PDB file of C-alpha atoms in Angstrom:
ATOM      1  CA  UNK A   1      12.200   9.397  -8.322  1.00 86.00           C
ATOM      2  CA  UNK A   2       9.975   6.693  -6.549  1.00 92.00           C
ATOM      3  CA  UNK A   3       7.324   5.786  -7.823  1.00 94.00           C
ATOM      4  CA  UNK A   4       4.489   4.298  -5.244  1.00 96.00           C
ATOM      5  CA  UNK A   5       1.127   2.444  -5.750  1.00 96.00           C
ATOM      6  CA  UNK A   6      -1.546   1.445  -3.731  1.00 95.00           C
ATOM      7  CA  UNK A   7      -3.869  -0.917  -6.695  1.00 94.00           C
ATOM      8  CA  UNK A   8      -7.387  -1.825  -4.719  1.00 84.00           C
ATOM      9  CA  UNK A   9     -10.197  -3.628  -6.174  1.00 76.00           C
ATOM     10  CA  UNK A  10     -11.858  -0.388  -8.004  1.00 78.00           C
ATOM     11  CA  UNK A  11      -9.238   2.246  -8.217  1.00 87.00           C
ATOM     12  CA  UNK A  12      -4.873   2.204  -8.594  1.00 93.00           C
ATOM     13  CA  UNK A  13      -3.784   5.476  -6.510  1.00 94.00           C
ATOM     14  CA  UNK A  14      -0.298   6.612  -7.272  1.00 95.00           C
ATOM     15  CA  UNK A  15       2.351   9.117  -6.479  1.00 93.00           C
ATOM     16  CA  UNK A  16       5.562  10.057  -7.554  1.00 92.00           C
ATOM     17  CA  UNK A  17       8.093  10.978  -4.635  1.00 91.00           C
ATOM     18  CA  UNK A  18      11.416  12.690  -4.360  1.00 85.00           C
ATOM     19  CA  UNK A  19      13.751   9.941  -2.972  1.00 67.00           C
ATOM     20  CA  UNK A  20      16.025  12.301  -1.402  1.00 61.00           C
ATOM     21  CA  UNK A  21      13.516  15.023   0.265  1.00 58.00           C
ATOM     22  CA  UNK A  22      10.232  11.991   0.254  1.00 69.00           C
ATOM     23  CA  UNK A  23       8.252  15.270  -1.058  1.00 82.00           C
ATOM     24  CA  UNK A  24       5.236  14.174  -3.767  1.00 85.00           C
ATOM     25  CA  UNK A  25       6.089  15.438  -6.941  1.00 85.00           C
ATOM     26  CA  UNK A  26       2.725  14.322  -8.433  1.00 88.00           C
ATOM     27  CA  UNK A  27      -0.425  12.005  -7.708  1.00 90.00           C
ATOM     28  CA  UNK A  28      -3.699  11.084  -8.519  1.00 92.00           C
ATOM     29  CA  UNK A  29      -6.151   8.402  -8.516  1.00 92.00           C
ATOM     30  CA  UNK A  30      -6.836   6.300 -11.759  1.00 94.00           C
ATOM     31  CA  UNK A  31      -9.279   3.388 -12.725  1.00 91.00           C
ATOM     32  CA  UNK A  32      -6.694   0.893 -14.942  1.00 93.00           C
ATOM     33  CA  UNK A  33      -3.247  -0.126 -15.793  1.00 93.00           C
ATOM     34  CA  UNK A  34      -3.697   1.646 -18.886  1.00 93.00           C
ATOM     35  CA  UNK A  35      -4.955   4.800 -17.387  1.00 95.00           C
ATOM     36  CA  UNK A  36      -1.860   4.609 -14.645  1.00 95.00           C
ATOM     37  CA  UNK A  37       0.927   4.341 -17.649  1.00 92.00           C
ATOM     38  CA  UNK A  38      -0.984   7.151 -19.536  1.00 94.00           C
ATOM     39  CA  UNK A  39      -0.540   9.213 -16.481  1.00 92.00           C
ATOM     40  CA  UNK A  40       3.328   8.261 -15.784  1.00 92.00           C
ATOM     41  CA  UNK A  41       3.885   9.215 -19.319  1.00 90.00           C
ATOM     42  CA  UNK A  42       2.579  12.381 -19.393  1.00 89.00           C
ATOM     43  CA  UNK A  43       4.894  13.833 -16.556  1.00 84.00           C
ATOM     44  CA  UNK A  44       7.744  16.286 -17.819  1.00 76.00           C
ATOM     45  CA  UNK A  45      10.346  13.846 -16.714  1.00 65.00           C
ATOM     46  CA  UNK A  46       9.371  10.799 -16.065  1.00 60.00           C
ATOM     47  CA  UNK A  47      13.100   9.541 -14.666  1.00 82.00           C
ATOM     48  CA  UNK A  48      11.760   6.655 -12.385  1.00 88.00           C
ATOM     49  CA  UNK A  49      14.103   4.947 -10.365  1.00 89.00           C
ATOM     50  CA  UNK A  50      12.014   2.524  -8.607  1.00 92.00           C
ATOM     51  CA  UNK A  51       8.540   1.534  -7.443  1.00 94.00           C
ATOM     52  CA  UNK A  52       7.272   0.320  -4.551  1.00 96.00           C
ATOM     53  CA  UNK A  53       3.804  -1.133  -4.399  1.00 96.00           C
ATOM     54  CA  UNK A  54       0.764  -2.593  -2.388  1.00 96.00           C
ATOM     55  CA  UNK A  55      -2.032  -4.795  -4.104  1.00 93.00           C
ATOM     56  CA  UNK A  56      -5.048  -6.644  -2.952  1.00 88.00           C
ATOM     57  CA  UNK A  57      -5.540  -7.598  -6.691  1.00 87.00           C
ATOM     58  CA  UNK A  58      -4.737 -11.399  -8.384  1.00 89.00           C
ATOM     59  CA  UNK A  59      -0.313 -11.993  -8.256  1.00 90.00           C
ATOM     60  CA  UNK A  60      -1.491 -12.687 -12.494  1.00 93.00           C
ATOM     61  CA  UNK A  61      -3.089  -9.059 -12.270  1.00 93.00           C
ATOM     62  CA  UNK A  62      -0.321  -7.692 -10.331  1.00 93.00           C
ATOM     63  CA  UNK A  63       2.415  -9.332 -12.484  1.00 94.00           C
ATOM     64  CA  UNK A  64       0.842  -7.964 -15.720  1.00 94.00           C
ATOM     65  CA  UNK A  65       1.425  -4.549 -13.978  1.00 95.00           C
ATOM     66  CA  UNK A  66       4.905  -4.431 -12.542  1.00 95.00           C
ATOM     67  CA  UNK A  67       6.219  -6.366 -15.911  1.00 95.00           C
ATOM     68  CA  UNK A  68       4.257  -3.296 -18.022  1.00 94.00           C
ATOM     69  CA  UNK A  69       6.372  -0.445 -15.450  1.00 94.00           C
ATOM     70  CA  UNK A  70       9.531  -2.983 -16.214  1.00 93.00           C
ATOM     71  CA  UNK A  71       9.123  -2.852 -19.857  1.00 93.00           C
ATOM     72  CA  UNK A  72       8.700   1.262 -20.265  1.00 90.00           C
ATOM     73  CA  UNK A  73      10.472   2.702 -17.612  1.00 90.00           C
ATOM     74  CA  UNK A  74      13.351  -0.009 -16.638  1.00 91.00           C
ATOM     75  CA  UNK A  75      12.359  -0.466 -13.156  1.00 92.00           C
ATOM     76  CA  UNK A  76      11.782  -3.701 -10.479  1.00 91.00           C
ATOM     77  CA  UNK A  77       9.048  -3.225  -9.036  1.00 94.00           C
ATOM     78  CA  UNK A  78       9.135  -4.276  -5.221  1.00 95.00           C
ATOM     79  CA  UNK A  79       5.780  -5.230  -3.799  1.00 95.00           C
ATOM     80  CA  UNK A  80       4.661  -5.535   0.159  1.00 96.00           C
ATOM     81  CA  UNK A  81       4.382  -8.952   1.475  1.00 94.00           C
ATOM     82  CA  UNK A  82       2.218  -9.823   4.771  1.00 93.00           C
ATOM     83  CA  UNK A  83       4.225  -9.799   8.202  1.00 96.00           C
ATOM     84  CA  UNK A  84       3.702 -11.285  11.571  1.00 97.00           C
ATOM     85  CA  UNK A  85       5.587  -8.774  12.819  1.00 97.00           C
ATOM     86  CA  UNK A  86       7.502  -5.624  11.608  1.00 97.00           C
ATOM     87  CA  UNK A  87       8.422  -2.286  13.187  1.00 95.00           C
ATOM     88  CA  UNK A  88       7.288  -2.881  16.225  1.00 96.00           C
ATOM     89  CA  UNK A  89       3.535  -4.111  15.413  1.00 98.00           C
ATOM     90  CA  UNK A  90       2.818  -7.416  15.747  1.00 98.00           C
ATOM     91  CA  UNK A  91      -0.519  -8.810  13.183  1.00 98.00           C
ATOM     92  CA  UNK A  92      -3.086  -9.856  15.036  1.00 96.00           C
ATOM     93  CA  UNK A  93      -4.541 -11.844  12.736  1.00 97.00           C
ATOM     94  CA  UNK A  94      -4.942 -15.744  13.773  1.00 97.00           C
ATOM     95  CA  UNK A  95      -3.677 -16.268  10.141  1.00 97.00           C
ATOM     96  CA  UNK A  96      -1.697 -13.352   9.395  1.00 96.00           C
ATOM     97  CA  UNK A  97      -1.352 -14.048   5.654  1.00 95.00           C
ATOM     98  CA  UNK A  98      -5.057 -12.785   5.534  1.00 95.00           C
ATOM     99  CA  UNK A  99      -4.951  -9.781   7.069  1.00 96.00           C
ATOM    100  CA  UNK A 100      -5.258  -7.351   3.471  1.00 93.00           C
ATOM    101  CA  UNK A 101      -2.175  -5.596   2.855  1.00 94.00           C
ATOM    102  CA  UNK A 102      -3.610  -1.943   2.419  1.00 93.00           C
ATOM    103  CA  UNK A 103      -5.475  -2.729   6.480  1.00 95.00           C
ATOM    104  CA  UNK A 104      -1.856  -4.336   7.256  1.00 97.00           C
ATOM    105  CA  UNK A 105       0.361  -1.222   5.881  1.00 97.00           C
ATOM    106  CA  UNK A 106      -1.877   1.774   7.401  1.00 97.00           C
ATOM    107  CA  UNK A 107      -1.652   0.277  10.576  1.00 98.00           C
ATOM    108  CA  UNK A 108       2.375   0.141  10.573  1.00 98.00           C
ATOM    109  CA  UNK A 109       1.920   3.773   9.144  1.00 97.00           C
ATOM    110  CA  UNK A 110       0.017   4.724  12.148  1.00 98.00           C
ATOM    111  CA  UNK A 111       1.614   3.126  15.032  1.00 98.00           C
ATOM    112  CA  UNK A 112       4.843   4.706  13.407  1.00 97.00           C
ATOM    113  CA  UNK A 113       3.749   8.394  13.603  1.00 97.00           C
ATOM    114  CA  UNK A 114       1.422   8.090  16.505  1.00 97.00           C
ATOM    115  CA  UNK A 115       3.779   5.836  18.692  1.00 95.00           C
ATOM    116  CA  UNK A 116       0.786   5.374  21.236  1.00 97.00           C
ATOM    117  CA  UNK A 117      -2.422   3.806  21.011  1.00 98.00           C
ATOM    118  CA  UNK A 118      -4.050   4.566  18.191  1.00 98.00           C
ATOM    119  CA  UNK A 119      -7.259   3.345  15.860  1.00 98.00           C
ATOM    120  CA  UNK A 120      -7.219   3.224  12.354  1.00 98.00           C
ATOM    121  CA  UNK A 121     -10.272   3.756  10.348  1.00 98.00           C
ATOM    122  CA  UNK A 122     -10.281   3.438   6.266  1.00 96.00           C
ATOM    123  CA  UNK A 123     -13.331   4.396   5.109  1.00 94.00           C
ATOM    124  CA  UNK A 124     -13.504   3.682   1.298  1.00 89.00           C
ATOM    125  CA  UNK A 125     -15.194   1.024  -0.851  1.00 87.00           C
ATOM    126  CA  UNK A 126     -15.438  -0.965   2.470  1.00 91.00           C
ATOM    127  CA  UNK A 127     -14.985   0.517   5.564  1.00 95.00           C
ATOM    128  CA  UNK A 128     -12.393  -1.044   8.028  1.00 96.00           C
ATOM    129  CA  UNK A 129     -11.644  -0.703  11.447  1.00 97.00           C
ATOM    130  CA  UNK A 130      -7.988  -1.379  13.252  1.00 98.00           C
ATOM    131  CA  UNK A 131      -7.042  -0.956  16.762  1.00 98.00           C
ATOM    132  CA  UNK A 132      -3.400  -1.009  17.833  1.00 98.00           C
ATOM    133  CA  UNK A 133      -1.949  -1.537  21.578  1.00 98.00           C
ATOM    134  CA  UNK A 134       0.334   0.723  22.670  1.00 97.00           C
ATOM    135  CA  UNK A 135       3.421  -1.864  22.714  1.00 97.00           C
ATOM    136  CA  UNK A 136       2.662  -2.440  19.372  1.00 97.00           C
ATOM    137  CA  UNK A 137      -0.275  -5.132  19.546  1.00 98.00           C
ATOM    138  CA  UNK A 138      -2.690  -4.766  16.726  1.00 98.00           C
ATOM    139  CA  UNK A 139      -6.142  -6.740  18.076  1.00 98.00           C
ATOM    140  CA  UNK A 140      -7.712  -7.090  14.934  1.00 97.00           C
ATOM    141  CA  UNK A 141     -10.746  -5.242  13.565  1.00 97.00           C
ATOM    142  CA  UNK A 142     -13.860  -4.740  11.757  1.00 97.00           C
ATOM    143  CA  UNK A 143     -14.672  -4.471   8.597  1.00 96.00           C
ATOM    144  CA  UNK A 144     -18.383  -3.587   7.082  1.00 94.00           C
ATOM    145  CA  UNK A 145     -19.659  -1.903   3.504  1.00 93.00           C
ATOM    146  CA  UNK A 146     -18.858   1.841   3.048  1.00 91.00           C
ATOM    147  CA  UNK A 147     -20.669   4.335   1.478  1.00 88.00           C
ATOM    148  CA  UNK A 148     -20.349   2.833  -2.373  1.00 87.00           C
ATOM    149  CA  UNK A 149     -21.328  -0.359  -1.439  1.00 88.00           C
ATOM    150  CA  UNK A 150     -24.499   0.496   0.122  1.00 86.00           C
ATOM    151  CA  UNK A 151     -25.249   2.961  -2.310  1.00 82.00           C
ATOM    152  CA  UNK A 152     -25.453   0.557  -5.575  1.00 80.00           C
ATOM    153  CA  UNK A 153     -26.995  -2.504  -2.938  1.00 80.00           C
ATOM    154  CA  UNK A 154     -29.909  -0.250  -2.508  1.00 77.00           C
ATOM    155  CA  UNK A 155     -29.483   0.753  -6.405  1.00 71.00           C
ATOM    156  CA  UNK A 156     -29.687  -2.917  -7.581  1.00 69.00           C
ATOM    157  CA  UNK A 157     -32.114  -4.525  -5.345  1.00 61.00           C
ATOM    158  CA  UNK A 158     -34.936  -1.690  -5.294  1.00 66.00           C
ATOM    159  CA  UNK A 159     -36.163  -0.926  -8.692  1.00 60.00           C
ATOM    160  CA  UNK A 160     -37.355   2.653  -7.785  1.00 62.00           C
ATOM    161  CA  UNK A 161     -34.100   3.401  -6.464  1.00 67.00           C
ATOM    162  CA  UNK A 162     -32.207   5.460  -9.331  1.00 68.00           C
ATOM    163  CA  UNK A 163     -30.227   8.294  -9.560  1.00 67.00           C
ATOM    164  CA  UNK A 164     -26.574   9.043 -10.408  1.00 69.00           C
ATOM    165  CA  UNK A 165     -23.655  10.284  -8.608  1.00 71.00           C
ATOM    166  CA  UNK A 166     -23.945  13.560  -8.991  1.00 77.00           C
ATOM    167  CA  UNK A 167     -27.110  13.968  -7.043  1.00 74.00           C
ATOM    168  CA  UNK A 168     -25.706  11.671  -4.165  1.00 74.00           C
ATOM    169  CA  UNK A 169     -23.408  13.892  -4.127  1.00 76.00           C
ATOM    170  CA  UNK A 170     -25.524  16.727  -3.986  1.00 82.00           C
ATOM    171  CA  UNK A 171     -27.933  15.084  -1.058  1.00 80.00           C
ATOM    172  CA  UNK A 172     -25.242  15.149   1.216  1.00 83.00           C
ATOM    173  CA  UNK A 173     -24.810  19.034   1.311  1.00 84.00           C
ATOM    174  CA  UNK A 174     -27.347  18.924   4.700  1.00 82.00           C
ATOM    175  CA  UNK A 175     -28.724  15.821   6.671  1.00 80.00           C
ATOM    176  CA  UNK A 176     -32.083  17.254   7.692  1.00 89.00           C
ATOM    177  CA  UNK A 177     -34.560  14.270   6.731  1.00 90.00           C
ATOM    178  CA  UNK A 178     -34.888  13.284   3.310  1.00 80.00           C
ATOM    179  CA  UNK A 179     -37.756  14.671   0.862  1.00 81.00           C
ATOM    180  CA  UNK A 180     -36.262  12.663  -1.771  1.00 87.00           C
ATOM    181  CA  UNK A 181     -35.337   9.024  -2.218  1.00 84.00           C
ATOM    182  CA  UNK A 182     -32.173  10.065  -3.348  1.00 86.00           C
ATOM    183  CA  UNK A 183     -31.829  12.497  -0.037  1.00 87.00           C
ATOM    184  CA  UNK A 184     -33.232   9.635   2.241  1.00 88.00           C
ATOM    185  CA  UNK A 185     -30.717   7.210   0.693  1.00 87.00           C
ATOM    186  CA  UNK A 186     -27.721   8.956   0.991  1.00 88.00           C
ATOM    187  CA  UNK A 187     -28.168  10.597   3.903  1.00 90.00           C
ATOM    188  CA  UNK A 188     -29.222   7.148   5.532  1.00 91.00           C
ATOM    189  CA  UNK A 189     -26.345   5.590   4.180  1.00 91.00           C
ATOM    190  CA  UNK A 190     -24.049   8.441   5.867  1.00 93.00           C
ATOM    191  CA  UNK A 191     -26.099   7.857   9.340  1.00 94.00           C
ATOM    192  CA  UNK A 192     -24.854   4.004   9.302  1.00 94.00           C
ATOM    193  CA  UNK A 193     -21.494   5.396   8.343  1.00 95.00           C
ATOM    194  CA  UNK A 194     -21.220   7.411  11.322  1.00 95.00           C
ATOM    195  CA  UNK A 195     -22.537   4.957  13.988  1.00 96.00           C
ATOM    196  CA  UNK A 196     -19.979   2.315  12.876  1.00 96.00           C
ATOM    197  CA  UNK A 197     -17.109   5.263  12.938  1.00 96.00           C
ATOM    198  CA  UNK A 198     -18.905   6.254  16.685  1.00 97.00           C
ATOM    199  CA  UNK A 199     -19.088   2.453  18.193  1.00 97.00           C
ATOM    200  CA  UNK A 200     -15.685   2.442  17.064  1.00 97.00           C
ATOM    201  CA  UNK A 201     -14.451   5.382  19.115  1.00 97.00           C
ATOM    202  CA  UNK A 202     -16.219   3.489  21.949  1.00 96.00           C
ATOM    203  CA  UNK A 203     -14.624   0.261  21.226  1.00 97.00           C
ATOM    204  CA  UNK A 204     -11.449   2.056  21.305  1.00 97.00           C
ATOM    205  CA  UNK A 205     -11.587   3.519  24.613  1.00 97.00           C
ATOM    206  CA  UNK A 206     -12.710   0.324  25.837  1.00 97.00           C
ATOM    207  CA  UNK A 207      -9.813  -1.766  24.440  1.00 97.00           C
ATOM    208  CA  UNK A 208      -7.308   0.953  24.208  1.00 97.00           C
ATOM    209  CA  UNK A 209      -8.340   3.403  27.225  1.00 95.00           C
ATOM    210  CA  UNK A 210      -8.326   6.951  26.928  1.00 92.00           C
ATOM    211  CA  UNK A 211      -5.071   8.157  25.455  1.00 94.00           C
ATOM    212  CA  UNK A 212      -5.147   6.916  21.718  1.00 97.00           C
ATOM    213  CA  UNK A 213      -4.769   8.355  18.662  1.00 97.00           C
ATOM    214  CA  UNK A 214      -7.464   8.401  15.972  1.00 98.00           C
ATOM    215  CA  UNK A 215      -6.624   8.053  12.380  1.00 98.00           C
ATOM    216  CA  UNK A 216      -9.312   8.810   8.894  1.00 98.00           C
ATOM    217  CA  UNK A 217      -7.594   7.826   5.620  1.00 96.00           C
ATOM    218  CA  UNK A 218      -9.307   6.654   2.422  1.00 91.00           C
ATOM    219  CA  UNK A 219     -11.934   8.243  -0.215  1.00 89.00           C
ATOM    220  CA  UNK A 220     -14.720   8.924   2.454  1.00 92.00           C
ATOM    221  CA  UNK A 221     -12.578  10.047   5.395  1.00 94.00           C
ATOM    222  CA  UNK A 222     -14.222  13.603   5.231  1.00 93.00           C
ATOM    223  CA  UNK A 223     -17.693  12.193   5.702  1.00 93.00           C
ATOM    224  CA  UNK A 224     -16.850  11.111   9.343  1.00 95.00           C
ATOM    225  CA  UNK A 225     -14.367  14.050   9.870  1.00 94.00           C
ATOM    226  CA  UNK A 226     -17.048  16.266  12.015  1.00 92.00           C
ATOM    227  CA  UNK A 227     -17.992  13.335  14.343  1.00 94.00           C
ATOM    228  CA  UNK A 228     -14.291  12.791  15.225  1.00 94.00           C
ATOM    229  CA  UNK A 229     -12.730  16.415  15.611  1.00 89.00           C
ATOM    230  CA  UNK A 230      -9.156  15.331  16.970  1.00 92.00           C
ATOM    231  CA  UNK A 231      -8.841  12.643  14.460  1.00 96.00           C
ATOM    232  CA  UNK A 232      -6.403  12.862  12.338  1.00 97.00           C
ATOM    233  CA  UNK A 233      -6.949  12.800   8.860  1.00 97.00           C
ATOM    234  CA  UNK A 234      -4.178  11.172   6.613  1.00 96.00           C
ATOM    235  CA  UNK A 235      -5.079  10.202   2.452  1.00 91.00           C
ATOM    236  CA  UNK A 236      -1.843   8.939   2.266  1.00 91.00           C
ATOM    237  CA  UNK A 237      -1.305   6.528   5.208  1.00 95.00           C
ATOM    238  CA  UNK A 238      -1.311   3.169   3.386  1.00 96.00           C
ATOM    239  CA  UNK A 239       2.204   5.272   1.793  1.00 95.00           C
ATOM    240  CA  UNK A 240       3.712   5.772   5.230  1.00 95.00           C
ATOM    241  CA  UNK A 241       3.273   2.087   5.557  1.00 96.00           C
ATOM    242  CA  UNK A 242       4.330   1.321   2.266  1.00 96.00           C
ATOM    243  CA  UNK A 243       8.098   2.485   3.147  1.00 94.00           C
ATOM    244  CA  UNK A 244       8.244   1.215   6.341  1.00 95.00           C
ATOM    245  CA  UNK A 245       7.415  -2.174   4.685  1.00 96.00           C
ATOM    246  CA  UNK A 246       9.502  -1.836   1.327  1.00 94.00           C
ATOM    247  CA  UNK A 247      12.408   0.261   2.503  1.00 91.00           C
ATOM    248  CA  UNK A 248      14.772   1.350  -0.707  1.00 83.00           C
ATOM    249  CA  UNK A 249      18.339   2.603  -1.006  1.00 66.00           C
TER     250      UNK A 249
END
């Protein structure tokens, strides 16, 4: 069994995968290194063979974790590294070191299933934007604040502004105009989300012409899925780069 992590800056999201089929055997989404072990622990079986992983976090942070896997489960833990060029994608980053690894590995996971044109759009704690030649070019991207970010801005700057998740949550069931600050936040906030998602189709076609392939990964995706029907919508992406970039035996 493999197990495969993808640690951001809020959230660790793991899966276990059969080596031999690459079918998930379990998942999920955690907040900590403590919560993730809790989690591996729990499973029936937990017969882990190896671990593959992707981290935007500190190397100290990332050291802490992969020595913590070492110590209960006996496996290396073998971590992506940036590329200026792998599997037919070459970074198009002036310094490619600085392109972030999760942006980095869903592109690879794209341009390998789409073998075309494609753009890649992560909407999650920040939103980022990736466009990819069809020979394999990436040009670079965008990046701008996604839905939690300008959520708790407008939270911490405006003192009337409060209200929890739950009813941000519930404001988004229709987009009609707000009769509540929480309704006229949220649904605001979505409005921004979409235009940036819509200029990027228009980038796209621009830079790419017409025969690309759209991709949505990453905790918002479904927010944006109605203004991009054909897109493709993929959680796991940032995985399909993953083993491209950290092949095992």
């Amino acid at each position: 069994m493999i197990l495969e992590l993808d640690c951001g800056n809020s959230f660790i999201k793991w899966r276990v995968i059969d080596g031999a089929q690459a079918v998930t055997v379990i998942g999920g989404v955690v907040g900590s290194d403590s919560e993730l072990v809790s989690a591996l622990l729990a499973m029936p079986a937990p017969s882990l063979t190896h671990c593959r992983l992707v981290s935007v976090r500190s190397d100290d942070e990332t050291l802490a974790l992969t020595r913590r896997l070492d110590e209960l489960f006996g496996i290396e833990s073998v971590c992506a590294r940036p590329a200026l060029e792998m599997a037919g994608v070459r970074n198009g980053y002036v310094e490619y070191q600085r392109l972030g690894l999760d942006r980095w590995l869903a592109v690879l996971g794209a341009f390998h299933l789409a073998k075309k044109p494609c753009l890649v759009l992560d909407l999650g704690t920040a939103v980022t934007s990736d466009l990819v030649m069809a020979d394999g070019e990436h040009l670079g991207g965008f990046i701008c604040p996604g839905m939690p970010l300008m959520r708790n801005q407008l939270r911490t700057h405006t003192r009337r502004i409060r209200y929890d998740d739950e009813a941000a949550s519930r404001a988004l069931d229709e987009m009609a105009p707000g009769r509540t600050t929480v309704e006229a936040v949220e649904r605001g906030c979505l409005l921004m989300l979409r235009g940036f998602v819509l200029a990027q189709m228009e980038l796209a076609k621009e830079y790419l012409g017409d025969n690309f392939e759209v991709f949505l990964t990453g905790g918002d995706a479904l927010l944006v899925r109605d203004v991009l029907p054909g897109a493709r919508v993929l959680p796991d992406l940032v995985f399909v780069g993953l083993a491209i970039a950290c092949p095992l035996d």
